[in-house]
Amino acid sequence: MILLDYHNRIIEDTLKTRFNPENKPKPVDMSIVDFDGVSYHLSTLDDNDAKLNLSIRWKCWQELVQYGATDVLKREYSRWIVEPEHGYDFTLQFDLDNVGGDPEDVIRRVSLLKRNAMAAPFERAFDAQSLAEQEDHWDPSSSQLMTIHYRDGEAIYVQNQQDRVTVIFSTLFKEETDRVFAKVFLQEFVDARKKHHLQNAPQVIYSHREPPLEIRHVPGLLDSESQGYITFVLFPRNYAAGAVREETISRIQIFRDYLHYHIKCSKAYMHSRMRARVSDFLKVLNRAKPEIQSSEKKLASGRAFRRV
């Protein structure tokens, strides 16, 4: 199983070239796309090739801002934030003559722009759960259900409870075979947790068409055979402060892309195996064709003829 990168490789490679002091600044105008409908625009200013702008556009940006994305982005990129470029939601500007900080660290952080924006609702839920855990009499009505409509017809729901955080993905499976593959993959998550006694791993629940109890009251849920819901139940041990927390946020927000990527890879592998098997069967059939033999006969008169 392949783990997808959390960062954008094109942005990383481009910035490595641009931030290299041995390279003379040149004009650039690039449009870059990422998972989940994210669009980037990497460009230099018209009158100054040493000024490099990176802008991002995402359909769920205003929802992320509502859940604290602005604070997270200021924490990560405060010195490079400028007014958003027209048609985009957020823009960073870099001076190639003075990047401001270790270039390798800056490049890595900038390539994680999408990841850091999406981290906001998860950080808020984890912090809210930590505070609720310390209360003797916690009011369940204080729990916030954060909804991020990050794709057409699909969303992520994040909700804190007193002892856990629940993350629900709603996703569309356009084909019947995709639903079958998804069920097999997700069942393996459940079986692996039991088989290998991975009690520290998050609980994974898959439901087809019927939404989980936590979001049944949400208006506008799609009632369709192609709709599926994947629920992760995270406990404090799964998002302890530090590297564990950051890794959990990175992995869980890209889970939908990870699942659909492996569904497509599995289908491609099965198709290649089917084509190879058909080719083998054709070879066997070709070898099984009887050879037509001709024989020469003679009549009583002595004349010869050939029977075909």
Coordinates of C-alpha atoms in Angstrom, one line a residue:
M1 CA 0.0 0.0 0.0
I2 CA 1.4 3.4 -1.0
L3 CA 1.1 6.4 1.3
L4 CA 0.4 9.6 -0.7
D5 CA 2.6 12.7 -0.1
Y6 CA 1.1 15.4 2.1
H7 CA 2.9 18.1 0.3
N8 CA 2.7 19.3 -3.3
R9 CA 5.8 18.0 -5.1
I10 CA 5.5 20.5 -8.0
I11 CA 5.6 23.5 -5.7
E12 CA 8.5 21.9 -3.8
D13 CA 10.6 21.3 -6.9
T14 CA 9.8 24.7 -8.4
L15 CA 10.7 26.6 -5.2
K16 CA 14.0 24.7 -4.9
T17 CA 14.9 26.0 -8.3
R18 CA 13.7 29.5 -7.7
F19 CA 15.3 29.8 -4.2
N20 CA 18.7 28.6 -5.5
P21 CA 21.0 31.7 -5.3
E22 CA 23.0 30.4 -8.3
N23 CA 19.9 30.7 -10.6
K24 CA 19.1 34.2 -11.9
P25 CA 15.5 35.2 -11.3
K26 CA 13.3 34.6 -14.3
P27 CA 9.6 35.3 -15.0
V28 CA 7.3 32.5 -14.2
D29 CA 3.5 31.9 -14.6
M30 CA 2.3 28.5 -13.5
S31 CA -1.1 27.0 -12.7
I32 CA -0.9 24.0 -10.5
V33 CA -3.7 21.6 -9.3
D34 CA -3.8 19.3 -6.3
F35 CA -6.1 16.8 -4.8
D36 CA -9.6 17.8 -3.8
G37 CA -10.0 20.5 -6.5
V38 CA -7.3 22.8 -5.1
S39 CA -5.7 25.3 -7.6
Y40 CA -2.5 27.2 -7.2
H41 CA -1.0 30.1 -9.1
L42 CA 2.7 30.6 -9.0
S43 CA 3.9 33.8 -10.7
T44 CA 6.4 36.6 -10.6
L45 CA 5.4 40.3 -10.5
D46 CA 5.2 42.0 -13.9
D47 CA 7.9 44.5 -13.0
N48 CA 10.1 42.4 -10.7
D49 CA 11.2 38.9 -11.3
A50 CA 12.6 38.6 -7.8
K51 CA 9.2 38.8 -6.3
L52 CA 7.4 35.4 -6.4
N53 CA 3.7 35.0 -5.5
L54 CA 2.0 31.7 -4.6
S55 CA -1.8 31.9 -4.5
I56 CA -4.3 29.1 -3.6
R57 CA -8.0 28.7 -4.4
W58 CA -10.3 26.1 -2.8
K59 CA -14.1 25.9 -2.7
C60 CA -14.2 25.3 1.1
W61 CA -11.8 28.1 2.0
Q62 CA -14.4 30.2 3.8
E63 CA -15.5 27.2 5.9
L64 CA -11.8 26.7 6.9
V65 CA -11.5 30.3 7.8
Q66 CA -14.6 30.0 10.0
Y67 CA -12.8 27.1 11.8
G68 CA -9.6 28.9 12.4
A69 CA -7.5 28.6 9.3
T70 CA -6.4 32.2 9.4
D71 CA -4.7 31.7 12.8
V72 CA -3.0 28.6 11.6
L73 CA -1.7 30.2 8.4
K74 CA -0.5 33.3 10.3
R75 CA 1.4 31.0 12.6
E76 CA 3.1 29.2 9.7
Y77 CA 3.5 32.0 7.1
S78 CA 3.1 35.4 8.9
R79 CA 6.0 37.2 7.2
W80 CA 5.0 36.2 3.7
I81 CA 1.2 36.9 3.7
V82 CA 0.0 39.6 1.4
E83 CA -3.4 40.7 0.0
P84 CA -4.9 37.7 -2.0
E85 CA -4.5 37.7 -5.7
H86 CA -7.7 38.4 -7.7
G87 CA -9.7 35.2 -8.1
Y88 CA -7.8 33.4 -5.3
D89 CA -8.3 33.0 -1.5
F90 CA -4.9 33.4 -0.1
T91 CA -1.5 34.6 -1.3
L92 CA 2.1 34.4 -0.1
Q93 CA 4.9 36.6 -1.6
F94 CA 8.6 35.8 -1.4
D95 CA 11.6 38.0 -2.1
L96 CA 14.1 35.8 -3.9
D97 CA 16.9 38.0 -2.8
N98 CA 16.0 37.5 0.9
V99 CA 13.7 34.5 1.4
G100 CA 13.6 35.0 5.2
G101 CA 14.7 31.9 7.0
D102 CA 16.3 28.6 6.1
P103 CA 15.3 28.0 2.4
E104 CA 14.8 24.2 2.9
D105 CA 12.5 24.8 5.9
V106 CA 10.6 27.5 4.0
I107 CA 10.1 25.3 0.9
R108 CA 8.8 22.4 3.0
R109 CA 6.4 24.6 4.9
V110 CA 5.1 26.3 1.7
S111 CA 4.6 22.9 0.0
L112 CA 2.3 22.0 2.9
L113 CA 0.0 25.0 2.4
K114 CA -3.1 22.9 1.6
R115 CA -2.4 20.6 4.5
N116 CA -1.9 23.4 7.0
A117 CA -5.2 25.1 5.9
M118 CA -7.1 21.9 6.3
A119 CA -5.4 21.3 9.7
A120 CA -7.5 24.1 11.4
P121 CA -10.7 22.2 12.2
F122 CA -8.8 19.2 13.4
E123 CA -6.6 21.3 15.8
R124 CA -9.7 23.1 17.1
A125 CA -11.5 19.8 17.7
F126 CA -8.4 18.3 19.5
D127 CA -8.0 21.3 21.7
A128 CA -11.8 21.4 22.5
Q129 CA -11.7 17.7 23.5
S130 CA -8.7 18.3 25.8
L131 CA -10.5 21.1 27.6
A132 CA -13.7 19.0 27.9
E133 CA -11.9 16.1 29.3
Q134 CA -10.9 18.3 32.3
E135 CA -14.5 19.2 33.1
D136 CA -16.4 17.2 35.7
H137 CA -19.8 18.0 34.2
W138 CA -19.5 18.4 30.4
D139 CA -22.4 19.7 28.4
P140 CA -22.8 17.7 25.2
S141 CA -24.5 20.6 23.5
S142 CA -21.2 22.5 23.6
S143 CA -19.8 20.0 21.1
Q144 CA -19.3 21.6 17.7
L145 CA -19.9 19.8 14.5
M146 CA -17.5 21.3 11.9
T147 CA -18.5 20.6 8.2
I148 CA -16.0 21.1 5.4
H149 CA -17.5 20.7 1.9
Y150 CA -14.2 20.3 0.2
R151 CA -15.4 18.4 -2.9
D152 CA -18.6 18.4 -5.0
G153 CA -21.1 16.1 -3.2
E154 CA -18.5 15.1 -0.5
A155 CA -17.6 16.5 2.9
I156 CA -15.6 16.0 6.1
Y157 CA -17.4 16.2 9.4
V158 CA -15.3 16.8 12.6
Q159 CA -16.8 16.7 16.1
N160 CA -15.3 16.7 19.5
Q161 CA -16.7 14.8 22.4
Q162 CA -15.5 14.7 26.0
D163 CA -13.3 11.6 25.5
R164 CA -12.8 11.4 21.7
V165 CA -13.0 13.2 18.4
T166 CA -15.1 11.7 15.6
V167 CA -14.1 12.3 11.9
I168 CA -16.6 11.3 9.2
F169 CA -16.0 11.3 5.5
S170 CA -18.9 11.3 3.1
T171 CA -17.7 10.0 -0.3
L172 CA -19.2 9.1 -3.7
F173 CA -18.5 5.8 -5.4
K174 CA -19.7 6.2 -9.0
E175 CA -19.5 2.5 -9.9
E176 CA -20.7 -0.6 -8.1
T177 CA -17.2 -2.2 -8.3
D178 CA -15.8 0.8 -6.4
R179 CA -18.2 0.2 -3.6
V180 CA -17.2 -3.5 -3.5
F181 CA -13.5 -2.6 -3.4
A182 CA -14.1 0.1 -0.7
K183 CA -15.9 -2.4 1.5
V184 CA -13.0 -4.9 1.2
F185 CA -10.4 -2.3 2.0
L186 CA -12.2 -0.8 5.0
Q187 CA -13.0 -4.3 6.3
E188 CA -9.3 -4.9 6.3
F189 CA -8.9 -1.9 8.6
V190 CA -11.3 -3.5 11.0
D191 CA -9.8 -7.0 10.8
A192 CA -6.2 -5.7 11.1
R193 CA -7.1 -3.9 14.3
K194 CA -8.5 -7.2 15.8
K195 CA -6.0 -9.6 14.2
H196 CA -2.8 -7.7 15.3
H197 CA -4.3 -6.5 18.5
L198 CA -3.8 -2.8 17.5
Q199 CA -5.9 -1.4 20.3
N200 CA -4.2 1.9 20.0
A201 CA -5.3 2.3 16.3
P202 CA -8.4 4.4 15.6
Q203 CA -11.7 2.6 15.2
V204 CA -13.0 2.6 11.6
I205 CA -16.6 2.2 10.7
Y206 CA -18.1 2.0 7.2
S207 CA -21.7 2.5 6.3
H208 CA -23.3 2.5 2.9
R209 CA -26.0 5.1 2.1
E210 CA -27.2 5.4 5.7
P211 CA -25.4 8.3 7.5
P212 CA -23.9 7.8 10.9
L213 CA -25.9 9.0 13.9
E214 CA -23.7 12.0 14.5
I215 CA -24.7 13.7 11.2
R216 CA -28.2 12.4 10.6
H217 CA -29.6 15.8 11.5
V218 CA -27.5 17.6 9.0
P219 CA -29.7 19.0 6.1
G220 CA -28.9 18.2 2.5
L221 CA -27.3 14.8 2.9
L222 CA -27.4 12.9 -0.4
D223 CA -29.6 9.8 -0.4
S224 CA -28.1 7.7 -3.1
E225 CA -26.7 4.2 -3.7
S226 CA -23.4 5.8 -4.6
Q227 CA -23.0 7.5 -1.2
G228 CA -20.7 6.0 1.5
Y229 CA -19.6 7.1 5.0
I230 CA -16.3 6.3 6.7
T231 CA -16.1 7.1 10.4
F232 CA -12.8 7.4 12.4
V233 CA -13.0 7.5 16.2
L234 CA -9.9 9.2 17.5
F235 CA -8.9 9.0 21.2
P236 CA -6.4 11.3 22.9
R237 CA -3.6 8.8 22.4
N238 CA -4.0 9.1 18.7
Y239 CA -3.4 12.9 18.7
A240 CA -1.0 13.4 21.6
A241 CA 0.9 16.7 21.4
G242 CA 3.9 16.9 19.1
A243 CA 4.8 14.7 16.1
V244 CA 2.0 12.2 16.8
R245 CA -0.6 15.0 16.5
E246 CA 0.9 16.5 13.3
E247 CA 1.1 13.1 11.7
T248 CA -2.5 12.2 12.6
I249 CA -3.7 15.4 11.0
S250 CA -1.7 14.9 7.9
R251 CA -2.8 11.3 7.4
I252 CA -6.4 11.6 8.1
Q253 CA -7.2 14.6 5.9
I254 CA -5.8 12.7 2.9
F255 CA -7.6 9.5 3.6
R256 CA -10.3 10.0 1.0
D257 CA -7.6 10.4 -1.8
Y258 CA -5.7 7.4 -0.4
L259 CA -8.8 5.2 -0.6
H260 CA -9.9 6.1 -4.1
Y261 CA -6.3 5.9 -5.4
H262 CA -5.9 2.3 -4.2
I263 CA -9.4 1.4 -5.6
K264 CA -8.3 2.6 -9.0
C265 CA -4.9 0.9 -8.7
S266 CA -6.6 -2.4 -7.8
K267 CA -9.0 -2.2 -10.7
A268 CA -6.1 -1.5 -13.1
Y269 CA -4.2 -4.5 -11.7
M270 CA -7.2 -6.8 -12.1
H271 CA -7.7 -5.6 -15.7
S272 CA -4.1 -6.3 -16.5
R273 CA -4.3 -9.8 -15.0
M274 CA -7.5 -10.4 -17.0
R275 CA -5.9 -9.4 -20.2
A276 CA -2.9 -11.6 -19.5
R277 CA -5.1 -14.5 -18.7
V278 CA -7.1 -14.0 -22.0
S279 CA -3.8 -13.9 -23.9
D280 CA -2.8 -17.2 -22.3
F281 CA -6.1 -18.8 -23.2
L282 CA -5.8 -17.6 -26.8
K283 CA -2.3 -19.2 -27.1
V284 CA -3.8 -22.5 -25.7
L285 CA -6.6 -22.4 -28.3
N286 CA -4.3 -21.7 -31.1
R287 CA -2.1 -24.7 -30.2
A288 CA -5.2 -26.9 -30.0
K289 CA -6.2 -26.3 -33.7
P290 CA -5.9 -29.7 -35.6
E291 CA -3.6 -29.8 -38.5
I292 CA -5.3 -30.7 -41.8
Q293 CA -3.4 -33.5 -43.6
S294 CA -3.8 -34.5 -47.2
S295 CA -3.3 -38.0 -48.5
E296 CA -2.9 -39.3 -52.1
K297 CA -5.0 -42.2 -53.4
K298 CA -5.0 -44.2 -56.6
L299 CA -7.9 -45.5 -58.6
A300 CA -8.1 -48.9 -60.1
S301 CA -7.1 -47.4 -63.4
G302 CA -3.9 -46.2 -61.8
R303 CA -4.8 -42.5 -61.8
A304 CA -3.9 -40.7 -58.7
F305 CA -6.1 -38.2 -56.8
R306 CA -5.6 -36.2 -53.6
R307 CA -8.3 -36.1 -50.9
V308 CA -8.4 -32.9 -49.0

